[in-house]
Amino acid sequence: MNAKTMTPTSQVLEKDSHPSQLTEVSLLALRGEVSNLPSPVVNPGKSLEFELKYDADAIAFYYQSRPLKVFSRILTVLAPTLSFAFGVWFDGKRGVKVKNDRRRAVQFRELLTKLGPAYIKIGQALSTRPDLVPPVFLEELTQLQDKLPAFPNETAYKFIEEELGQTPEEIYAEISPHPIAAASLGQVYKGKLFSGEEVAIKVQRPDLREAIAIDLYILRKLAVWAKQKVKRVRSDLAGILDELGDRIFEEMDYIHEGENAEKFFQLYGHMKDIYVPKIYWEYTNRRVLTMEWINGKKLTQTQELEADGIDARYLIEVGVQCSLRQLLEHGFFHADPHPGNLLATPDGKLAYLDFGMMSQVQPPQRYGLIEAIVHVVNRDFEGLANDYVKLDFLSPDTDLTPIIPAFAKVFANAQGASVADFNIKSITDDLSELMYEYPFRVPPYYALIIRSLVTLEGIAIYIDPDFKVLSEAYPYVAKRLLTDPAPQLRTSLRDLLFKEGSFRWNRLENLLKNARNNEEYDFDLVLNQAIDFLSSERGEYIREKLVDELLKSVDGLRKNFLHNFTYLLREQVGITAVKETAAANLEQQETLEHIQNVVQILQQTRGFDANQLIPQITQIFFNPGVQRLGQQITEQLLQKTVVRALRQLLASDEVKPNLANN
């Protein structure tokens, strides 16, 4: 039977515990010195009762009584950092182009490596930004993903025995003599089980918790000081660091990582060309993780992938679609998608690795992000400002009057859906300047979302400098707007399609064109969803407006028919006594053209089959929702027709006396 195991030390940083109540065992646990304690077995089907959690109060309590250790760490960070900064400044004075200096790039990589895991994480993020980091530095920083200095095998083997209760030789039929990769939090060996499966064996670095905790403690102290002393700082910097601390501490618990991998597989493993490796729970514990070995190459190894016949750009598109579902559909997302964690498999699939740093986007935030995208596309900056209130960037009592034109300036070049041509980094930079000028506060969840998206975009730009993540994302957003029954998105759809009561056919055409590019969107889906929505109480407003447009089109068809008929009688038959009637006016003609365009788009939509159209229509007529919708439309058509006839009658009565008086 497979079993998940955990150590009692995972109870150390429970947030419900007051710092003063921490025992000596707790303080030892913070240094990772109680690994020899027995590990109780936990049912793999249930959530863990205790987890390795980040607790800022407990960490502060621990280090407040150790000022010399904190001061020593500050000096350890400052001394080499200032030395490197001075060297770069001096090179600039001598006319040396630092961005092309490989020696400085190597020094920078070595500096981050020396400073420890927290700074290595910063370097990993920079390694995915070719638009920010010079190529020479970029090449060096990519080594931080899996080419860090390894720790001795003896330490790793000791951890395996302590965590799993057996020596590596007793557990694995084969194990590589040296680590295959060494990353910021651990190193990986390639092995084989006695049952024959190839596996990756991930072993945590020694003294990791204390190394991470002291840096977070120092940075948090700086964040609190900045919040109190610097008026320009309005964001909850300490909260952002706490969010990062939560994620890093979870990443140090390999049991939690294994659970994340299984959850990720359940939510996204069904997607086309997405692969999630299997976790071997009987060989996994807090500091040791055994998972399926993935043979693959990094997406940034474009030449090697091309030689293997694998399209790296396509796999980035797959990654973007998966990220959209992570952020906007289920809310459970991979917060660290650097190139070392995204591999192209030999059969052309995108394999996700390293599920330690995951985060959650709550439903209100997910819908708020979609609404914000819609308002940007729609150039509704008042709506966008209100979105930022809903997303907790602005307090409800904030005066939005000066902020609305500021948003308009940020997106000044966006016309319609052309916002898709922007890249996330440029938008983020522009918004950062805006947030600096106005009373914005950055909620903690936002930092990890941006980190994830910007990192993914960085990989995409490395593969294809012209890649636009937002352009790839909009078909998914369009599909959600047209098919998601959530009230928030139905409201967004209404706001997108109507302006001052007028139906904007070009918006509908654009949505339908984009949505049909999404693989999960088809004709039956949009038809059934549209019928359900339009026949519901929530769809009353759009239904009434569509009836108005239907009346325009019917009236336009009638006028065109009479115009063509009277023209035929006069010109072809020679009956000049017949008065030629006017054709449809410009508005009616445009409505007819838009309807024709929509029909053509639907005909080109996945799932549309002319041969099956008659059976589909027959089946639709027996749908209770369709019957109810038909009855509602018929009633509204009759009402509007009677009202229009009365208006025309009254108008003609008013004209006759005026003519008589003349």
XYZ file of C-alpha atoms in Angstrom:
662
model
C 0.000 0.000 0.000
C 1.283 3.479 -0.889
C 1.660 5.809 2.064
C 2.450 9.455 2.485
C 4.675 10.154 5.441
C 5.548 13.292 7.340
C 7.699 14.306 10.275
C 6.487 15.929 13.491
C 8.619 18.957 12.619
C 5.940 20.024 10.179
C 4.024 21.212 13.228
C 6.697 23.771 14.101
C 5.465 26.825 12.240
C 1.701 26.364 12.645
C 0.208 29.847 12.542
C -2.082 29.117 15.485
C 0.928 28.724 17.787
C 2.113 31.785 19.654
C 5.875 32.410 19.260
C 6.416 32.364 23.009
C 5.031 28.837 23.121
C 7.649 27.439 20.754
C 9.592 24.650 22.401
C 13.280 23.923 22.033
C 12.292 21.151 19.622
C 10.547 23.805 17.507
C 13.634 25.988 17.447
C 15.797 23.027 16.544
C 13.312 22.157 13.817
C 13.747 25.590 12.305
C 17.395 24.671 11.813
C 16.399 21.272 10.412
C 18.017 19.416 13.336
C 15.248 16.982 14.266
C 15.195 14.905 11.103
C 15.940 11.782 13.148
C 12.536 11.916 14.844
C 10.117 9.158 13.786
C 7.705 9.910 10.954
C 4.067 8.852 11.403
C 2.243 7.362 8.426
C -0.595 9.416 6.959
C -3.372 8.149 4.716
C -2.530 9.289 1.138
C -6.179 9.913 0.376
C -6.613 12.518 3.095
C -5.138 15.942 3.583
C -2.296 16.240 6.040
C -3.216 17.358 9.525
C -0.020 19.363 9.800
C 2.098 20.915 7.080
C 5.393 22.709 6.934
C 4.172 26.298 7.089
C 5.790 29.697 6.979
C 5.108 31.765 10.105
C 6.588 35.279 10.156
C 5.950 35.672 13.905
C 7.713 32.425 14.786
C 10.681 33.289 12.587
C 10.871 36.806 14.069
C 10.750 35.369 17.608
C 13.595 33.015 16.728
C 15.908 35.649 15.207
C 15.166 38.524 17.592
C 17.166 36.664 20.200
C 20.027 36.123 17.733
C 21.027 39.656 16.596
C 24.637 38.672 15.922
C 23.540 35.988 13.491
C 21.273 38.473 11.695
C 23.990 41.138 11.572
C 26.460 38.578 10.266
C 24.034 37.615 7.491
C 23.520 41.261 6.525
C 27.277 41.727 6.215
C 27.522 38.488 4.244
C 25.030 39.837 1.709
C 26.200 43.453 1.607
C 29.951 42.935 1.319
C 30.046 40.949 -1.963
C 27.068 42.882 -3.378
C 28.722 46.269 -2.831
C 31.997 44.904 -4.154
C 30.315 43.734 -7.368
C 28.374 46.992 -7.740
C 31.569 49.026 -7.309
C 33.323 46.917 -9.946
C 30.472 47.491 -12.418
C 30.545 51.244 -11.692
C 34.314 51.372 -12.168
C 34.057 49.456 -15.456
C 31.574 52.040 -16.669
C 33.983 54.849 -15.783
C 36.708 53.100 -17.804
C 34.405 52.780 -20.807
C 33.950 49.007 -20.492
C 30.597 47.742 -21.780
C 29.502 45.631 -18.857
C 26.575 44.082 -20.746
C 29.031 42.323 -23.062
C 31.527 41.392 -20.337
C 31.354 37.631 -19.717
C 33.654 37.978 -16.728
C 31.104 40.198 -14.960
C 28.275 37.882 -15.991
C 30.072 34.931 -14.391
C 30.720 37.014 -11.262
C 27.043 37.959 -11.058
C 25.971 34.315 -11.301
C 28.529 33.307 -8.692
C 27.378 36.155 -6.428
C 23.749 34.993 -6.502
C 24.859 31.401 -5.945
C 26.953 32.462 -2.970
C 24.141 34.507 -1.416
C 21.873 31.480 -1.249
C 18.480 30.087 -2.334
C 16.454 33.311 -2.002
C 18.790 35.174 -4.343
C 19.084 32.212 -6.673
C 15.299 32.447 -7.100
C 15.737 36.073 -8.200
C 18.376 35.011 -10.705
C 16.112 32.283 -12.074
C 13.397 34.848 -12.713
C 15.875 37.136 -14.507
C 17.107 34.234 -16.634
C 13.790 34.205 -18.505
C 13.852 37.895 -19.457
C 15.867 38.421 -22.676
C 14.206 41.825 -22.947
C 15.758 42.882 -19.623
C 19.035 40.986 -19.363
C 21.896 41.149 -21.891
C 22.557 37.858 -23.762
C 25.884 37.203 -22.023
C 24.294 37.546 -18.568
C 21.245 35.578 -19.703
C 23.404 32.631 -20.705
C 25.064 32.572 -17.297
C 21.838 32.983 -15.322
C 20.202 30.009 -17.070
C 22.745 27.849 -15.223
C 20.988 28.753 -11.966
C 18.049 26.566 -12.991
C 19.772 23.215 -12.638
C 23.566 23.701 -12.683
C 24.230 24.914 -9.174
C 26.966 23.422 -6.993
C 25.900 20.040 -5.639
C 26.206 18.962 -2.032
C 27.967 15.679 -1.138
C 26.364 12.330 -1.931
C 26.938 11.247 1.660
C 24.574 13.968 2.894
C 21.979 13.142 0.255
C 22.116 9.401 0.995
C 21.820 10.127 4.720
C 18.653 12.178 4.079
C 17.192 9.341 1.975
C 17.776 6.830 4.773
C 16.408 9.179 7.450
C 13.294 10.042 5.468
C 12.463 6.649 3.942
C 13.833 4.311 6.605
C 16.099 2.362 4.223
C 19.398 2.936 2.482
C 19.337 4.025 -1.184
C 20.681 0.614 -2.189
C 17.732 -1.090 -0.498
C 15.166 1.202 -2.170
C 16.539 1.711 -5.694
C 17.893 -0.903 -8.088
C 20.050 1.827 -9.654
C 21.037 5.368 -8.681
C 23.333 7.696 -10.591
C 26.768 8.177 -8.980
C 26.407 11.960 -9.217
C 23.444 14.366 -9.278
C 21.942 14.872 -12.733
C 20.897 18.421 -11.766
C 21.305 20.711 -8.769
C 18.811 23.521 -8.202
C 18.169 26.131 -5.528
C 16.369 23.886 -3.038
C 17.662 20.427 -3.851
C 19.438 18.126 -6.271
C 18.194 15.314 -8.473
C 19.534 11.817 -9.100
C 18.404 9.451 -11.803
C 17.421 6.040 -10.537
C 15.524 2.876 -11.264
C 13.115 1.006 -9.003
C 13.330 -2.737 -8.534
C 10.053 -2.894 -10.464
C 11.854 -1.433 -13.493
C 10.510 2.159 -13.653
C 13.009 4.960 -14.214
C 12.643 7.682 -11.580
C 13.956 11.081 -10.582
C 15.056 11.215 -6.937
C 14.937 14.727 -5.520
C 16.812 15.345 -2.268
C 16.654 18.596 -0.325
C 19.700 20.725 0.459
C 20.937 20.676 4.072
C 20.197 23.622 6.399
C 17.757 24.980 3.823
C 15.042 26.233 6.149
C 17.311 28.461 8.178
C 19.022 29.845 5.061
C 15.653 30.844 3.597
C 14.132 31.998 6.897
C 16.880 34.468 7.812
C 16.761 36.178 4.397
C 12.976 36.438 4.574
C 13.269 37.842 8.101
C 15.722 40.557 7.016
C 13.783 41.448 3.872
C 10.523 41.576 5.830
C 12.075 43.949 8.365
C 13.104 46.207 5.483
C 9.612 45.969 3.975
C 7.902 46.962 7.242
C 10.346 49.854 7.697
C 9.742 51.058 4.123
C 5.965 50.859 4.589
C 6.170 53.001 7.731
C 8.792 55.517 6.631
C 8.384 55.908 2.871
C 5.096 57.586 1.978
C 5.302 56.464 -1.623
C 5.106 52.830 -0.531
C 1.401 51.960 -0.356
C 1.504 48.262 -1.218
C 1.633 45.617 1.465
C 5.290 44.704 0.933
C 5.335 42.546 4.040
C 2.225 40.742 2.799
C 3.880 40.129 -0.568
C 6.938 38.685 1.179
C 4.691 36.567 3.387
C 2.976 35.214 0.269
C 6.391 34.374 -1.198
C 7.446 32.866 2.127
C 4.341 30.660 2.193
C 5.158 29.378 -1.286
C 8.866 28.760 -0.595
C 8.178 26.935 2.681
C 5.594 24.789 0.922
C 8.204 24.129 -1.762
C 10.524 22.788 0.953
C 7.944 20.158 1.897
C 8.165 17.436 -0.760
C 5.003 15.734 0.496
C 3.151 18.942 -0.291
C 4.848 19.072 -3.686
C 3.690 15.523 -4.462
C 0.112 16.452 -3.572
C 0.389 19.504 -5.812
C 1.557 17.315 -8.702
C -1.447 15.018 -8.314
C -3.861 17.940 -8.125
C -2.240 19.505 -11.195
C -2.694 16.230 -13.074
C -6.363 15.996 -12.078
C -7.077 19.546 -13.279
C -4.891 19.812 -16.379
C -3.568 16.352 -17.237
C -6.425 15.816 -19.696
C -5.370 18.772 -21.855
C -3.907 18.018 -25.266
C -0.099 17.587 -25.215
C 0.226 18.261 -21.462
C 2.134 15.659 -19.442
C 2.443 15.418 -15.647
C 4.838 12.855 -14.115
C 3.711 10.230 -11.616
C 4.625 10.444 -7.908
C 5.828 7.291 -6.113
C 4.463 7.862 -2.630
C 6.101 4.849 -0.970
C 9.468 6.470 -1.709
C 8.536 10.075 -0.837
C 8.785 12.072 2.385
C 9.399 15.635 3.509
C 12.976 15.931 2.188
C 12.953 13.192 -0.478
C 10.699 12.976 -3.528
C 10.593 10.102 -6.007
C 8.791 10.773 -9.259
C 8.627 9.458 -12.799
C 11.723 10.255 -14.860
C 11.007 12.520 -17.843
C 13.246 12.298 -20.891
C 13.035 15.741 -22.420
C 14.719 18.958 -23.478
C 14.205 22.552 -22.352
C 12.010 24.671 -24.582
C 14.891 27.132 -24.917
C 17.000 24.448 -26.651
C 15.384 25.425 -29.931
C 18.010 23.996 -32.290
C 18.029 20.590 -30.599
C 14.222 20.496 -30.594
C 14.081 21.472 -34.253
C 16.517 18.657 -35.064
C 14.130 16.268 -33.275
C 11.183 17.584 -35.306
C 9.556 19.280 -32.300
C 7.966 22.719 -32.660
C 8.983 24.712 -29.580
C 6.628 27.553 -30.490
C 3.655 25.200 -30.555
C 4.558 23.897 -27.100
C 4.676 27.484 -25.815
C 1.155 27.935 -27.200
C 0.178 24.784 -25.284
C 1.763 26.269 -22.154
C -0.127 29.539 -22.586
C -3.456 27.714 -22.921
C -2.656 25.649 -19.828
C -1.686 28.795 -17.893
C -4.982 30.449 -18.835
C -6.914 27.558 -17.344
C -4.692 27.639 -14.284
C -5.234 31.346 -13.650
C -8.758 31.955 -14.939
C -10.606 28.644 -14.692
C -9.452 26.540 -11.748
C -7.242 29.089 -9.970
C -4.516 26.555 -9.073
C -1.384 27.682 -10.894
C 2.303 26.878 -11.314
C 4.113 29.928 -9.936
C 7.600 28.964 -11.145
C 7.471 27.995 -14.859
C 11.158 28.665 -15.657
C 12.803 26.714 -18.520
C 14.116 24.020 -16.199
C 10.548 23.159 -15.189
C 9.072 22.934 -18.712
C 10.396 20.105 -20.881
C 9.558 18.950 -24.381
C 9.175 15.175 -24.403
C 10.389 13.066 -27.366
C 6.772 12.578 -28.501
C 6.169 16.347 -28.621
C 4.344 16.942 -25.341
C 4.915 19.662 -22.759
C 5.917 18.148 -19.416
C 5.583 20.191 -16.228
C 8.081 19.585 -13.434
C 8.642 20.931 -9.915
C 5.282 21.516 -8.243
C 6.687 22.999 -5.060
C 5.798 26.630 -5.772
C 2.079 26.683 -6.549
C -0.507 29.322 -5.694
C -4.253 29.892 -5.754
C -6.443 32.522 -7.417
C -9.865 32.801 -5.789
C -13.054 32.909 -7.955
C -13.700 36.670 -7.478
C -10.142 37.370 -8.586
C -10.457 35.057 -11.613
C -13.623 36.739 -12.849
C -12.143 40.131 -12.030
C -9.133 39.416 -14.259
C -11.372 38.384 -17.166
C -13.541 41.469 -16.690
C -10.411 43.637 -16.676
C -9.299 42.122 -20.012
C -12.748 42.796 -21.475
C -12.749 46.394 -20.278
C -9.284 46.988 -21.761
C -10.386 45.556 -25.108
C -13.584 47.596 -24.891
C -11.639 50.736 -23.905
C -13.962 51.078 -20.925
C -11.481 52.608 -18.496
C -14.122 53.522 -15.945
C -15.035 49.843 -15.796
C -11.327 48.973 -15.567
C -10.871 51.331 -12.619
C -13.792 49.639 -10.854
C -12.211 46.251 -11.618
C -9.121 47.358 -9.711
C -11.338 48.185 -6.743
C -12.888 44.699 -6.905
C -9.420 43.135 -7.178
C -8.346 45.015 -4.025
C -5.782 47.262 -5.750
C -7.778 50.348 -4.757
C -9.855 50.992 -1.655
C -13.614 51.447 -2.255
C -13.439 55.096 -1.165
C -10.733 56.005 -3.727
C -11.536 58.899 -6.058
C -11.335 57.290 -9.504
C -11.692 60.565 -11.431
C -7.952 61.109 -12.100
C -7.232 57.388 -12.475
C -9.602 56.757 -15.396
C -7.727 59.048 -17.864
C -4.442 57.602 -16.564
C -5.617 54.146 -17.666
C -6.588 55.608 -21.037
C -3.030 56.912 -21.412
C -1.504 53.509 -20.581
C -3.591 51.810 -23.253
C -3.575 54.752 -25.670
C -2.492 52.571 -28.587
C -5.081 49.843 -27.991
C -7.836 49.868 -30.578
C -10.523 47.249 -30.128
C -8.921 43.855 -29.641
C -5.483 45.150 -30.703
C -4.543 45.097 -27.031
C -3.586 41.500 -27.850
C -0.565 42.939 -29.645
C 0.821 44.239 -26.358
C 3.171 42.135 -24.284
C 2.623 41.521 -20.595
C 5.956 43.055 -19.613
C 5.220 46.402 -21.305
C 1.755 46.583 -19.753
C 3.151 45.640 -16.341
C 5.827 48.337 -16.567
C 3.302 51.002 -17.577
C 0.915 49.966 -14.832
C 3.764 49.981 -12.304
C 4.424 53.652 -13.089
C 0.710 54.406 -12.745
C 0.531 52.552 -9.428
C 3.453 54.603 -8.174
C 1.665 57.892 -8.903
C -1.781 56.994 -7.549
C -2.967 55.331 -4.310
C -2.698 51.738 -5.508
C -1.778 48.899 -3.201
C -0.506 45.647 -4.675
C -2.276 42.629 -3.117
C 0.025 39.697 -2.284
C -1.540 37.256 -4.783
C -0.774 39.599 -7.696
C 3.014 39.285 -7.389
C 3.031 35.531 -8.052
C 0.559 35.830 -10.938
C 2.736 38.432 -12.651
C 5.861 36.397 -11.895
C 4.302 33.340 -13.520
C 3.025 35.191 -16.603
C 6.156 37.273 -17.125
C 8.353 34.174 -16.764
C 6.284 32.280 -19.322
C 6.336 35.261 -21.661
C 10.102 35.464 -21.255
C 10.480 31.874 -22.500
C 8.112 32.630 -25.378
C 10.096 35.723 -26.412
C 13.321 33.705 -26.268
C 11.822 31.196 -28.714
C 10.019 33.746 -30.897
C 10.657 37.487 -30.360
C 7.306 38.252 -32.022
C 5.285 35.960 -29.747
C 2.333 37.757 -28.122
C 0.925 35.999 -25.082
C -2.192 38.178 -24.982
C -2.877 37.445 -28.637
C -2.784 33.727 -27.847
C -4.931 34.278 -24.761
C -7.811 36.221 -26.269
C -9.511 33.250 -28.036
C -9.816 31.563 -24.636
C -11.215 34.749 -23.055
C -13.684 35.086 -25.967
C -14.788 31.483 -25.507
C -15.339 32.051 -21.778
C -17.393 35.187 -22.447
C -19.628 33.383 -24.931
C -20.116 30.159 -22.976
C -19.512 30.716 -19.240
C -22.856 31.099 -17.366
C -21.281 33.038 -14.474
C -23.272 36.271 -13.831
C -20.074 38.370 -13.772
C -19.109 37.239 -17.261
C -22.634 37.621 -18.610
C -22.516 41.221 -17.426
C -19.138 41.658 -19.113
C -20.564 40.202 -22.327
C -23.453 42.659 -22.211
C -21.075 45.574 -21.583
C -18.922 44.461 -24.484
C -21.768 44.064 -26.980
C -23.761 47.185 -26.124
C -22.827 50.834 -25.977
C -25.477 53.353 -24.958
C -28.166 50.847 -25.893
C -26.802 50.186 -29.399
C -25.797 46.689 -30.399
C -22.181 46.524 -31.624
C -22.095 43.804 -34.231
C -18.370 44.243 -34.860
C -17.702 43.193 -31.244
C -19.792 40.054 -31.670
C -18.016 39.218 -34.925
C -14.637 39.706 -33.241
C -15.626 37.495 -30.297
C -16.892 34.733 -32.574
C -13.776 34.873 -34.761
C -11.467 34.652 -31.757
C -13.509 32.021 -29.944
C -13.503 29.648 -32.920
C -9.682 29.545 -32.635
C -10.040 27.902 -29.217
C -9.944 24.113 -29.431
C -12.668 23.636 -26.808
C -15.158 25.835 -28.637
C -17.629 24.392 -31.156
C -20.951 25.221 -32.823
C -23.111 23.010 -30.589
C -21.541 24.497 -27.463
C -22.207 28.125 -28.370
C -25.697 27.328 -29.682
C -26.830 25.510 -26.544
C -25.255 28.066 -24.198
C -26.787 30.964 -26.146
C -30.256 29.407 -26.010
C -30.023 28.701 -22.282
C -28.859 32.240 -21.551
C -31.238 34.117 -23.853
C -34.248 32.220 -22.515
C -33.273 32.958 -18.894
C -34.194 35.989 -16.824
C -30.549 37.145 -16.883
C -30.629 37.247 -20.679
C -33.677 39.533 -20.883
C -31.734 42.703 -21.698
C -29.728 41.139 -24.537
C -32.842 39.309 -25.784
C -34.773 42.555 -26.059
C -31.940 44.258 -27.904
C -31.584 41.320 -30.276
C -35.307 41.550 -31.037
C -34.733 45.206 -31.978
C -31.934 44.152 -34.308
C -34.148 41.393 -35.744
C -36.869 43.938 -36.453
C -34.349 46.155 -38.220
C -33.176 43.263 -40.371
C -36.730 42.098 -41.188
C -37.751 45.655 -42.034
C -34.626 46.033 -44.147
C -35.356 42.802 -46.016
C -38.936 43.942 -46.611
C -37.798 47.287 -47.978
C -35.168 45.690 -50.199
C -37.707 43.187 -51.533
C -40.273 45.914 -52.331
C -37.583 48.133 -53.828
C -36.335 45.346 -56.100
C -39.905 44.301 -57.006
C -41.062 47.839 -57.919
C -37.824 48.444 -59.815
C -38.474 45.280 -61.828
C -42.034 46.364 -62.637
C -40.938 49.834 -63.729
C -37.759 49.039 -65.630
C -38.310 45.537 -66.972
C -42.080 45.264 -67.351
C -42.655 48.944 -68.145
C -45.406 49.632 -65.617
C -44.442 53.215 -64.831
C -47.567 53.835 -62.809
C -45.991 51.791 -59.995
C -44.019 54.003 -57.626
C -40.531 52.730 -56.839
C -40.196 52.215 -53.083
C -37.094 53.125 -51.070
C -34.517 50.473 -50.228
C -33.301 49.727 -46.708
C -31.580 52.662 -45.035
C -27.870 52.588 -44.176
C -28.383 51.324 -40.609
C -30.668 48.500 -41.759
C -28.275 47.590 -44.555
C -25.344 47.422 -42.120
C -27.378 45.199 -39.791
C -28.120 42.815 -42.672
C -24.423 42.713 -43.595
C -23.415 42.011 -39.988
C -25.932 39.164 -39.735
C -24.526 37.730 -42.947
C -20.991 37.982 -41.502
C -22.066 36.241 -38.284
C -23.664 33.406 -40.279
C -20.439 32.973 -42.268
C -18.356 32.888 -39.067
C -20.662 30.261 -37.552
C -20.414 28.181 -40.736
C -16.624 28.173 -40.287
C -16.877 27.200 -36.613
C -15.816 23.765 -35.428
C -18.846 21.472 -35.159
C -20.902 23.137 -37.897
C -22.080 20.597 -40.457
C -24.549 21.623 -43.152
C -25.619 17.984 -43.596
C -26.569 17.779 -39.924
C -28.190 21.199 -39.774
C -31.785 20.043 -40.425
C -31.690 17.307 -37.724
C -30.045 19.820 -35.356
C -32.745 22.424 -36.020
C -35.470 19.794 -35.556
C -33.941 18.728 -32.265
C -33.552 22.362 -31.181
C -37.250 23.072 -31.758
C -38.153 20.428 -29.165
C -35.824 22.006 -26.608
C -38.001 23.586 -23.838
C -35.588 26.515 -23.664
C -35.960 27.131 -27.394
C -39.739 26.945 -27.189
C -39.732 29.403 -24.299
C -37.273 31.656 -26.155
C -39.390 31.527 -29.315
C -42.492 32.458 -27.365
C -40.677 35.385 -25.709
C -39.286 36.658 -29.013
C -42.684 36.313 -30.742
C -44.404 38.287 -27.983
C -41.767 41.018 -28.088
C -41.870 41.153 -31.899
C -45.660 41.597 -31.844
C -45.445 44.292 -29.189
C -42.742 46.219 -31.024
C -44.523 45.815 -34.381
C -47.779 47.223 -32.942
C -45.891 50.109 -31.300
C -44.097 50.896 -34.573
C -47.357 50.790 -36.576
C -49.031 53.159 -34.109
C -46.110 55.574 -34.326
C -46.299 55.603 -38.128
C -50.090 56.124 -38.012
C -49.817 59.000 -35.562
C -47.000 60.556 -37.560
C -49.095 60.470 -40.766
C -52.068 62.061 -38.939
C -49.834 64.902 -37.799
C -48.548 65.534 -41.331
C -52.008 65.860 -43.016
C -53.180 69.036 -41.179
C -49.848 70.674 -41.895
C -50.242 69.912 -45.606
C -53.844 71.242 -45.530
C -52.708 74.491 -43.952
C -50.183 74.996 -46.732
